[in-house]
Every structure is written in structure tokens, then in C-alpha cells.
Amino acid sequence: GDSVTQMEGPVTLSEEAFLTINCTYTATGYPSLFWYVQYPGEGLQLLLKATKADDKGSNKGFEATYRKETTSFHLEKGSVQVSDSAVYFCASSGGYQKVTFGTGTKLQVIP
Amino acid sequence: EAGVAQSPRYKIIEKRQSVAFWCNPISGHATLYWYQQILGQGPKLLIQFQNNGVVDDSQLPKDRFSAERLKGVDSTLKIQPAKLEDSAVYLCATRAGPTNYGYTFGSGTRLTVV
């Protein structure tokens, strides 16, 4: 079945540092790929998505590029802020099928 | 657009008791999901509805968990009897179309079984 693997956390960065959270997937066909964010005490929110190879999803300074050749969808941000502290989930899905989530990566940004 | 509403936000019960969670989806969203998120893990799908029909309940522990979606709108998830390992956040999510639309999640119900 489909699966998503993302780097284990927690990731601790100083404010304004560069962020990369790695994500790879296995799936049949060409799934859509997502990053969700979960702030403390809240539900998951869609951060960005990409629906085909070489698409770049972006939102709030975060970016991720759909790389079919490496089956990856790494999340990046050039300069993190304290308010970015949250748990980030990579996810994949095909068509009308369920979304499969990774285990999540906790990001802590210190001032 | 109103979000996905879930209640209660928190629930503490003793093992072997029963509990029910409620979800009110975004108006017009035909597809509804219940996910279980155990602390430190990613969400795991329990059941998927399309309108009021079940599409996928392969990972629902049917000996103790049940769910329904009356009239294709609100949904309830029930656990009877609860076990300690059911302690988790139960998330309801809906979407308007194919999965490339992404989900909209509710805030979840945090269940603690003692």
C-alpha cells in the first residue's frame, strides 16, 4: 500500500534559520502530495500541495517541489519564525482514495 | 466558509465505558473521514463516508468502534467498550472533491481512557 516517510524530529532551529524537512513516498500511479501543519492544541491545516510532477506548492514562505524521479516532497523555508513552531505532516493520495500521512516532524524555533 | 465542527473537545472516561463523538462537516462536502491520531504518530484512517455510504472501514475495529452518517451530513463515531489504547485524538475531516483538493480538518476530540 501507499506509505509516506518523513524525517524524525524534533527539529530545533534558531529564528531566521533555513528549514528542510525531508519526505519520501511510495504509491501506485501519480499521487497528489501535501504538507499539513498542526499547531499546539489545534487540528491539522493544509499548508501546501502539489498534484503532478515538478509542481511546486507554496504558502506562508514554505515551499515543496514534487520530485517524481526521487519520489520526494521535501518542505523548505528560507527563514523560520517562532510562530512556525508546530508539527508538520507529509501526506499523499491518489484520486478519490484516502490520504496517507507520515508520522509527523515536530519543529521548534527558538528566538 | 464555516469549518468542520467537532464535539466534545475533551473527554475522559474509564475503560470499558462507552463514548461518542460528533462531527458536523462543511456544507456540501460529500466525503467525510474519521481519523485516529495517537500521540506522536500520524493520523490513521478509521472510516470514510461518501454521502451516507461507507467507502472504506477496513481499519475500523468493528468489535468496539461504530460510525454512522445520517442523511449524508453529521456523523457520529462511537466506542463501546473503550480500552486504554483508544486514548488518542479523533479527527473528523471533509473534502469537496477529489483528494487533490486536500482535507479540511476539525479541531478534534481528545479522548483519555483511564
PDB file of C-alpha atoms in Angstrom:
ATOM      1  CA  GLY A   1       0.000   0.000   0.000  1.00  0.00           C
ATOM      2  CA  ASP A   2       0.875   3.659  -0.104  1.00  0.00           C
ATOM      3  CA  SER A   3       3.261   4.987   2.537  1.00  0.00           C
ATOM      4  CA  VAL A   4       4.958   8.229   3.499  1.00  0.00           C
ATOM      5  CA  THR A   5       8.281   8.509   5.312  1.00  0.00           C
ATOM      6  CA  GLN A   6       9.445  11.748   6.840  1.00  0.00           C
ATOM      7  CA  MET A   7      12.423  12.673   8.943  1.00  0.00           C
ATOM      8  CA  GLU A   8      12.121  12.185  12.644  1.00  0.00           C
ATOM      9  CA  GLY A   9      12.094  15.143  14.937  1.00  0.00           C
ATOM     10  CA  PRO A  10      12.194  17.139  16.888  1.00  0.00           C
ATOM     11  CA  VAL A  11      13.957  19.701  14.762  1.00  0.00           C
ATOM     12  CA  THR A  12      15.203  22.682  16.746  1.00  0.00           C
ATOM     13  CA  LEU A  13      16.277  25.812  14.873  1.00  0.00           C
ATOM     14  CA  SER A  14      17.104  29.368  15.742  1.00  0.00           C
ATOM     15  CA  GLU A  15      14.885  32.096  14.359  1.00  0.00           C
ATOM     16  CA  GLU A  16      15.768  33.035  10.742  1.00  0.00           C
ATOM     17  CA  ALA A  17      17.493  29.696  10.106  1.00  0.00           C
ATOM     18  CA  PHE A  18      16.838  27.646   6.953  1.00  0.00           C
ATOM     19  CA  LEU A  19      14.435  24.738   7.302  1.00  0.00           C
ATOM     20  CA  THR A  20      14.297  21.450   5.424  1.00  0.00           C
ATOM     21  CA  ILE A  21      12.035  18.576   6.418  1.00  0.00           C
ATOM     22  CA  ASN A  22      12.536  15.533   4.219  1.00  0.00           C
ATOM     23  CA  CYS A  23       9.647  13.464   2.911  1.00  0.00           C
ATOM     24  CA  THR A  24       9.569  10.486   0.554  1.00  0.00           C
ATOM     25  CA  TYR A  25       6.591   8.476  -0.600  1.00  0.00           C
ATOM     26  CA  THR A  26       5.686   5.162  -2.174  1.00  0.00           C
ATOM     27  CA  ALA A  27       2.495   4.958  -4.195  1.00  0.00           C
ATOM     28  CA  THR A  28       0.978   3.431  -7.270  1.00  0.00           C
ATOM     29  CA  GLY A  29       0.488   5.875 -10.084  1.00  0.00           C
ATOM     30  CA  TYR A  30       0.921   9.585  -9.545  1.00  0.00           C
ATOM     31  CA  PRO A  31      -0.461  10.701  -6.217  1.00  0.00           C
ATOM     32  CA  SER A  32      -1.171  14.213  -5.045  1.00  0.00           C
ATOM     33  CA  LEU A  33       1.198  15.327  -2.295  1.00  0.00           C
ATOM     34  CA  PHE A  34       0.506  17.538   0.692  1.00  0.00           C
ATOM     35  CA  TRP A  35       2.047  19.146   3.704  1.00  0.00           C
ATOM     36  CA  TYR A  36      -0.212  19.682   6.703  1.00  0.00           C
ATOM     37  CA  VAL A  37       0.659  21.668   9.816  1.00  0.00           C
ATOM     38  CA  GLN A  38      -0.668  21.140  13.336  1.00  0.00           C
ATOM     39  CA  TYR A  39      -0.199  23.952  15.822  1.00  0.00           C
ATOM     40  CA  PRO A  40      -0.380  23.097  19.527  1.00  0.00           C
ATOM     41  CA  GLY A  41      -3.918  22.240  20.601  1.00  0.00           C
ATOM     42  CA  GLU A  42      -5.357  22.586  17.099  1.00  0.00           C
ATOM     43  CA  GLY A  43      -6.411  20.347  14.236  1.00  0.00           C
ATOM     44  CA  LEU A  44      -4.455  19.804  11.055  1.00  0.00           C
ATOM     45  CA  GLN A  45      -4.405  22.552   8.429  1.00  0.00           C
ATOM     46  CA  LEU A  46      -3.430  22.164   4.806  1.00  0.00           C
ATOM     47  CA  LEU A  47      -0.195  24.095   4.299  1.00  0.00           C
ATOM     48  CA  LEU A  48       0.518  23.401   0.628  1.00  0.00           C
ATOM     49  CA  LYS A  49       0.016  20.810  -2.066  1.00  0.00           C
ATOM     50  CA  ALA A  50       1.259  19.661  -5.455  1.00  0.00           C
ATOM     51  CA  THR A  51      -0.722  17.491  -7.830  1.00  0.00           C
ATOM     52  CA  LYS A  52       1.789  16.493 -10.532  1.00  0.00           C
ATOM     53  CA  ALA A  53       5.492  16.033 -11.140  1.00  0.00           C
ATOM     54  CA  ASP A  54       7.635  19.198 -10.967  1.00  0.00           C
ATOM     55  CA  ASP A  55       4.787  21.191  -9.428  1.00  0.00           C
ATOM     56  CA  LYS A  56       5.884  23.486  -6.620  1.00  0.00           C
ATOM     57  CA  GLY A  57       3.466  24.124  -3.783  1.00  0.00           C
ATOM     58  CA  SER A  58       3.994  27.242  -1.696  1.00  0.00           C
ATOM     59  CA  ASN A  59       2.311  29.061   1.181  1.00  0.00           C
ATOM     60  CA  LYS A  60       3.407  31.351   4.022  1.00  0.00           C
ATOM     61  CA  GLY A  61       7.027  31.219   2.843  1.00  0.00           C
ATOM     62  CA  PHE A  62       7.084  27.413   2.775  1.00  0.00           C
ATOM     63  CA  GLU A  63       7.792  25.538  -0.460  1.00  0.00           C
ATOM     64  CA  ALA A  64       7.896  21.935  -1.614  1.00  0.00           C
ATOM     65  CA  THR A  65       8.557  20.520  -5.092  1.00  0.00           C
ATOM     66  CA  TYR A  66       7.046  17.257  -6.357  1.00  0.00           C
ATOM     67  CA  ARG A  67      10.045  15.174  -7.486  1.00  0.00           C
ATOM     68  CA  LYS A  68       8.867  12.047  -9.275  1.00  0.00           C
ATOM     69  CA  GLU A  69      12.374  10.760 -10.019  1.00  0.00           C
ATOM     70  CA  THR A  70      13.291  10.699  -6.327  1.00  0.00           C
ATOM     71  CA  THR A  71       9.708  10.204  -5.029  1.00  0.00           C
ATOM     72  CA  SER A  72      10.244  13.118  -2.682  1.00  0.00           C
ATOM     73  CA  PHE A  73       8.392  16.213  -1.500  1.00  0.00           C
ATOM     74  CA  HIS A  74      10.750  17.996   0.883  1.00  0.00           C
ATOM     75  CA  LEU A  75       9.458  21.025   2.794  1.00  0.00           C
ATOM     76  CA  GLU A  76      11.656  24.135   2.883  1.00  0.00           C
ATOM     77  CA  LYS A  77      11.549  27.635   4.290  1.00  0.00           C
ATOM     78  CA  GLY A  78      14.276  30.182   3.985  1.00  0.00           C
ATOM     79  CA  SER A  79      13.856  31.920   7.325  1.00  0.00           C
ATOM     80  CA  VAL A  80      11.793  30.356  10.098  1.00  0.00           C
ATOM     81  CA  GLN A  81       9.986  32.270  12.808  1.00  0.00           C
ATOM     82  CA  VAL A  82       8.985  31.313  16.331  1.00  0.00           C
ATOM     83  CA  SER A  83       5.377  31.192  15.117  1.00  0.00           C
ATOM     84  CA  ASP A  84       6.304  28.325  12.756  1.00  0.00           C
ATOM     85  CA  SER A  85       6.764  26.015  15.736  1.00  0.00           C
ATOM     86  CA  ALA A  86       4.363  23.134  15.088  1.00  0.00           C
ATOM     87  CA  VAL A  87       4.185  19.552  13.894  1.00  0.00           C
ATOM     88  CA  TYR A  88       4.423  19.100  10.122  1.00  0.00           C
ATOM     89  CA  PHE A  89       2.893  16.107   8.342  1.00  0.00           C
ATOM     90  CA  CYS A  90       3.695  14.985   4.820  1.00  0.00           C
ATOM     91  CA  ALA A  91       0.862  13.138   3.073  1.00  0.00           C
ATOM     92  CA  SER A  92      -0.012  11.522  -0.248  1.00  0.00           C
ATOM     93  CA  SER A  93      -3.174  10.463  -2.027  1.00  0.00           C
ATOM     94  CA  GLY A  94      -4.372   9.237  -5.386  1.00  0.00           C
ATOM     95  CA  GLY A  95      -7.699  10.092  -6.954  1.00  0.00           C
ATOM     96  CA  TYR A  96     -10.590   9.582  -4.551  1.00  0.00           C
ATOM     97  CA  GLN A  97      -8.554   7.385  -2.252  1.00  0.00           C
ATOM     98  CA  LYS A  98      -7.733   8.140   1.345  1.00  0.00           C
ATOM     99  CA  VAL A  99      -4.852  10.401   2.290  1.00  0.00           C
ATOM    100  CA  THR A 100      -1.905   8.587   3.870  1.00  0.00           C
ATOM    101  CA  PHE A 101       0.062  10.564   6.447  1.00  0.00           C
ATOM    102  CA  GLY A 102       3.634  10.375   7.636  1.00  0.00           C
ATOM    103  CA  THR A 103       4.382  10.243  11.337  1.00  0.00           C
ATOM    104  CA  GLY A 104       4.982  13.974  11.645  1.00  0.00           C
ATOM    105  CA  THR A 105       8.028  16.124  12.375  1.00  0.00           C
ATOM    106  CA  LYS A 106       7.974  18.495  15.307  1.00  0.00           C
ATOM    107  CA  LEU A 107       9.646  21.827  14.644  1.00  0.00           C
ATOM    108  CA  GLN A 108      10.711  24.067  17.496  1.00  0.00           C
ATOM    109  CA  VAL A 109      12.033  27.525  16.658  1.00  0.00           C
ATOM    110  CA  ILE A 110      13.856  29.368  19.422  1.00  0.00           C
ATOM    111  CA  PRO A 111      14.326  33.150  19.495  1.00  0.00           C
TER     112      PRO A 111
ATOM    113  CA  GLU B   1     -16.994  29.273   4.967  1.00  0.00           C
ATOM    114  CA  ALA B   2     -17.653  27.591   8.293  1.00  0.00           C
ATOM    115  CA  GLY B   3     -15.175  24.906   9.278  1.00  0.00           C
ATOM    116  CA  VAL B   4     -15.660  21.343  10.418  1.00  0.00           C
ATOM    117  CA  ALA B   5     -17.189  21.315  13.891  1.00  0.00           C
ATOM    118  CA  GLN B   6     -16.409  18.567  16.376  1.00  0.00           C
ATOM    119  CA  SER B   7     -17.573  17.955  19.914  1.00  0.00           C
ATOM    120  CA  PRO B   8     -16.691  17.447  22.634  1.00  0.00           C
ATOM    121  CA  ARG B   9     -13.160  18.868  22.627  1.00  0.00           C
ATOM    122  CA  TYR B  10     -12.052  16.682  25.518  1.00  0.00           C
ATOM    123  CA  LYS B  11     -13.374  13.517  27.108  1.00  0.00           C
ATOM    124  CA  ILE B  12     -12.077  11.409  29.970  1.00  0.00           C
ATOM    125  CA  ILE B  13     -13.672   8.015  30.580  1.00  0.00           C
ATOM    126  CA  GLU B  14     -12.855   4.828  32.400  1.00  0.00           C
ATOM    127  CA  LYS B  15     -12.010   1.686  30.472  1.00  0.00           C
ATOM    128  CA  ARG B  16     -14.995  -0.400  29.471  1.00  0.00           C
ATOM    129  CA  GLN B  17     -17.228   2.692  29.331  1.00  0.00           C
ATOM    130  CA  SER B  18     -18.724   3.922  26.088  1.00  0.00           C
ATOM    131  CA  VAL B  19     -18.193   7.272  24.385  1.00  0.00           C
ATOM    132  CA  ALA B  20     -19.479   9.090  21.307  1.00  0.00           C
ATOM    133  CA  PHE B  21     -18.012  11.863  19.197  1.00  0.00           C
ATOM    134  CA  TRP B  22     -19.885  14.147  16.851  1.00  0.00           C
ATOM    135  CA  CYS B  23     -18.841  15.847  13.624  1.00  0.00           C
ATOM    136  CA  ASN B  24     -20.658  18.481  11.593  1.00  0.00           C
ATOM    137  CA  PRO B  25     -18.961  18.843   8.197  1.00  0.00           C
ATOM    138  CA  ILE B  26     -18.723  21.780   5.856  1.00  0.00           C
ATOM    139  CA  SER B  27     -21.971  22.198   3.970  1.00  0.00           C
ATOM    140  CA  GLY B  28     -21.873  20.424   0.638  1.00  0.00           C
ATOM    141  CA  HIS B  29     -18.798  18.306   1.369  1.00  0.00           C
ATOM    142  CA  ALA B  30     -19.828  14.816   0.381  1.00  0.00           C
ATOM    143  CA  THR B  31     -16.801  12.950   1.677  1.00  0.00           C
ATOM    144  CA  LEU B  32     -16.196  12.605   5.417  1.00  0.00           C
ATOM    145  CA  TYR B  33     -13.419  10.824   7.253  1.00  0.00           C
ATOM    146  CA  TRP B  34     -12.707   9.840  10.832  1.00  0.00           C
ATOM    147  CA  TYR B  35      -9.037   9.580  11.752  1.00  0.00           C
ATOM    148  CA  GLN B  36      -7.378   8.399  14.945  1.00  0.00           C
ATOM    149  CA  GLN B  37      -4.200  10.211  15.944  1.00  0.00           C
ATOM    150  CA  ILE B  38      -2.252   8.587  18.763  1.00  0.00           C
ATOM    151  CA  LEU B  39       0.258  10.852  20.484  1.00  0.00           C
ATOM    152  CA  GLY B  40       3.476  11.074  18.482  1.00  0.00           C
ATOM    153  CA  GLN B  41       2.020   9.402  15.392  1.00  0.00           C
ATOM    154  CA  GLY B  42       0.399  10.486  12.164  1.00  0.00           C
ATOM    155  CA  PRO B  43      -3.369  10.248  11.710  1.00  0.00           C
ATOM    156  CA  LYS B  44      -4.694   6.809  10.830  1.00  0.00           C
ATOM    157  CA  LEU B  45      -7.895   6.442   8.838  1.00  0.00           C
ATOM    158  CA  LEU B  46     -10.729   4.695  10.660  1.00  0.00           C
ATOM    159  CA  ILE B  47     -13.605   5.150   8.230  1.00  0.00           C
ATOM    160  CA  GLN B  48     -14.516   7.059   5.076  1.00  0.00           C
ATOM    161  CA  PHE B  49     -18.053   8.036   4.072  1.00  0.00           C
ATOM    162  CA  GLN B  50     -19.281   9.216   0.688  1.00  0.00           C
ATOM    163  CA  ASN B  51     -22.569  10.927   1.465  1.00  0.00           C
ATOM    164  CA  ASN B  52     -24.157   8.430   3.883  1.00  0.00           C
ATOM    165  CA  GLY B  53     -22.482   5.328   2.471  1.00  0.00           C
ATOM    166  CA  VAL B  54     -19.312   3.715   3.829  1.00  0.00           C
ATOM    167  CA  VAL B  55     -16.449   3.677   1.306  1.00  0.00           C
ATOM    168  CA  ASP B  56     -13.642   2.284   3.468  1.00  0.00           C
ATOM    169  CA  ASP B  57     -13.814   0.912   7.002  1.00  0.00           C
ATOM    170  CA  SER B  58     -11.044  -1.634   6.677  1.00  0.00           C
ATOM    171  CA  GLN B  59      -9.094  -0.230   9.642  1.00  0.00           C
ATOM    172  CA  LEU B  60     -12.055   0.306  11.937  1.00  0.00           C
ATOM    173  CA  PRO B  61     -12.002  -2.094  14.935  1.00  0.00           C
ATOM    174  CA  LYS B  62     -15.580  -3.161  14.377  1.00  0.00           C
ATOM    175  CA  ASP B  63     -15.838  -5.163  17.574  1.00  0.00           C
ATOM    176  CA  ARG B  64     -15.828  -1.909  19.532  1.00  0.00           C
ATOM    177  CA  PHE B  65     -15.997   1.026  17.099  1.00  0.00           C
ATOM    178  CA  SER B  66     -19.015   2.075  15.062  1.00  0.00           C
ATOM    179  CA  ALA B  67     -19.816   5.113  12.959  1.00  0.00           C
ATOM    180  CA  GLU B  68     -22.755   6.459  11.070  1.00  0.00           C
ATOM    181  CA  ARG B  69     -23.553   9.417   8.902  1.00  0.00           C
ATOM    182  CA  LEU B  70     -27.239  10.096   8.843  1.00  0.00           C
ATOM    183  CA  LYS B  71     -28.648  11.842   5.770  1.00  0.00           C
ATOM    184  CA  GLY B  72     -25.104  12.362   4.480  1.00  0.00           C
ATOM    185  CA  VAL B  73     -24.444  15.291   6.800  1.00  0.00           C
ATOM    186  CA  ASP B  74     -23.496  14.936  10.501  1.00  0.00           C
ATOM    187  CA  SER B  75     -21.569  11.910  11.654  1.00  0.00           C
ATOM    188  CA  THR B  76     -21.025  10.168  14.972  1.00  0.00           C
ATOM    189  CA  LEU B  77     -18.229   7.819  15.999  1.00  0.00           C
ATOM    190  CA  LYS B  78     -18.804   5.528  18.973  1.00  0.00           C
ATOM    191  CA  ILE B  79     -16.510   3.357  21.039  1.00  0.00           C
ATOM    192  CA  GLN B  80     -18.029   0.655  23.219  1.00  0.00           C
ATOM    193  CA  PRO B  81     -16.346  -0.577  25.344  1.00  0.00           C
ATOM    194  CA  ALA B  82     -13.284   1.655  25.449  1.00  0.00           C
ATOM    195  CA  LYS B  83      -9.788   0.349  26.074  1.00  0.00           C
ATOM    196  CA  LEU B  84      -6.718   2.167  27.382  1.00  0.00           C
ATOM    197  CA  GLU B  85      -5.123   2.046  23.918  1.00  0.00           C
ATOM    198  CA  ASP B  86      -8.037   4.053  22.488  1.00  0.00           C
ATOM    199  CA  SER B  87      -6.594   7.175  24.118  1.00  0.00           C
ATOM    200  CA  ALA B  88      -5.982   9.464  21.157  1.00  0.00           C
ATOM    201  CA  VAL B  89      -7.265  12.492  19.295  1.00  0.00           C
ATOM    202  CA  TYR B  90     -10.162  11.658  16.986  1.00  0.00           C
ATOM    203  CA  LEU B  91     -10.199  13.885  13.950  1.00  0.00           C
ATOM    204  CA  CYS B  92     -13.025  14.458  11.524  1.00  0.00           C
ATOM    205  CA  ALA B  93     -12.152  15.693   8.050  1.00  0.00           C
ATOM    206  CA  THR B  94     -14.143  16.501   4.944  1.00  0.00           C
ATOM    207  CA  ARG B  95     -13.382  17.428   1.365  1.00  0.00           C
ATOM    208  CA  ALA B  96     -15.382  18.843  -1.500  1.00  0.00           C
ATOM    209  CA  GLY B  97     -13.995  16.795  -4.372  1.00  0.00           C
ATOM    210  CA  PRO B  98     -11.059  14.596  -5.394  1.00  0.00           C
ATOM    211  CA  THR B  99      -8.220  14.245  -2.917  1.00  0.00           C
ATOM    212  CA  ASN B 100      -6.129  16.858  -4.706  1.00  0.00           C
ATOM    213  CA  TYR B 101      -8.474  19.350  -3.056  1.00  0.00           C
ATOM    214  CA  GLY B 102      -6.984  18.440   0.330  1.00  0.00           C
ATOM    215  CA  TYR B 103      -8.900  17.886   3.515  1.00  0.00           C
ATOM    216  CA  THR B 104     -10.419  20.341   5.956  1.00  0.00           C
ATOM    217  CA  PHE B 105      -9.987  19.053   9.487  1.00  0.00           C
ATOM    218  CA  GLY B 106     -11.928  19.749  12.628  1.00  0.00           C
ATOM    219  CA  SER B 107     -10.081  20.562  15.855  1.00  0.00           C
ATOM    220  CA  GLY B 108     -10.523  17.013  17.083  1.00  0.00           C
ATOM    221  CA  THR B 109     -11.712  15.330  20.261  1.00  0.00           C
ATOM    222  CA  ARG B 110      -9.014  14.334  22.719  1.00  0.00           C
ATOM    223  CA  LEU B 111     -10.032  11.088  24.423  1.00  0.00           C
ATOM    224  CA  THR B 112      -8.296   9.852  27.552  1.00  0.00           C
ATOM    225  CA  VAL B 113      -9.189   6.379  28.789  1.00  0.00           C
ATOM    226  CA  VAL B 114      -8.134   5.691  32.382  1.00  0.00           C
TER     227      VAL B 114
END
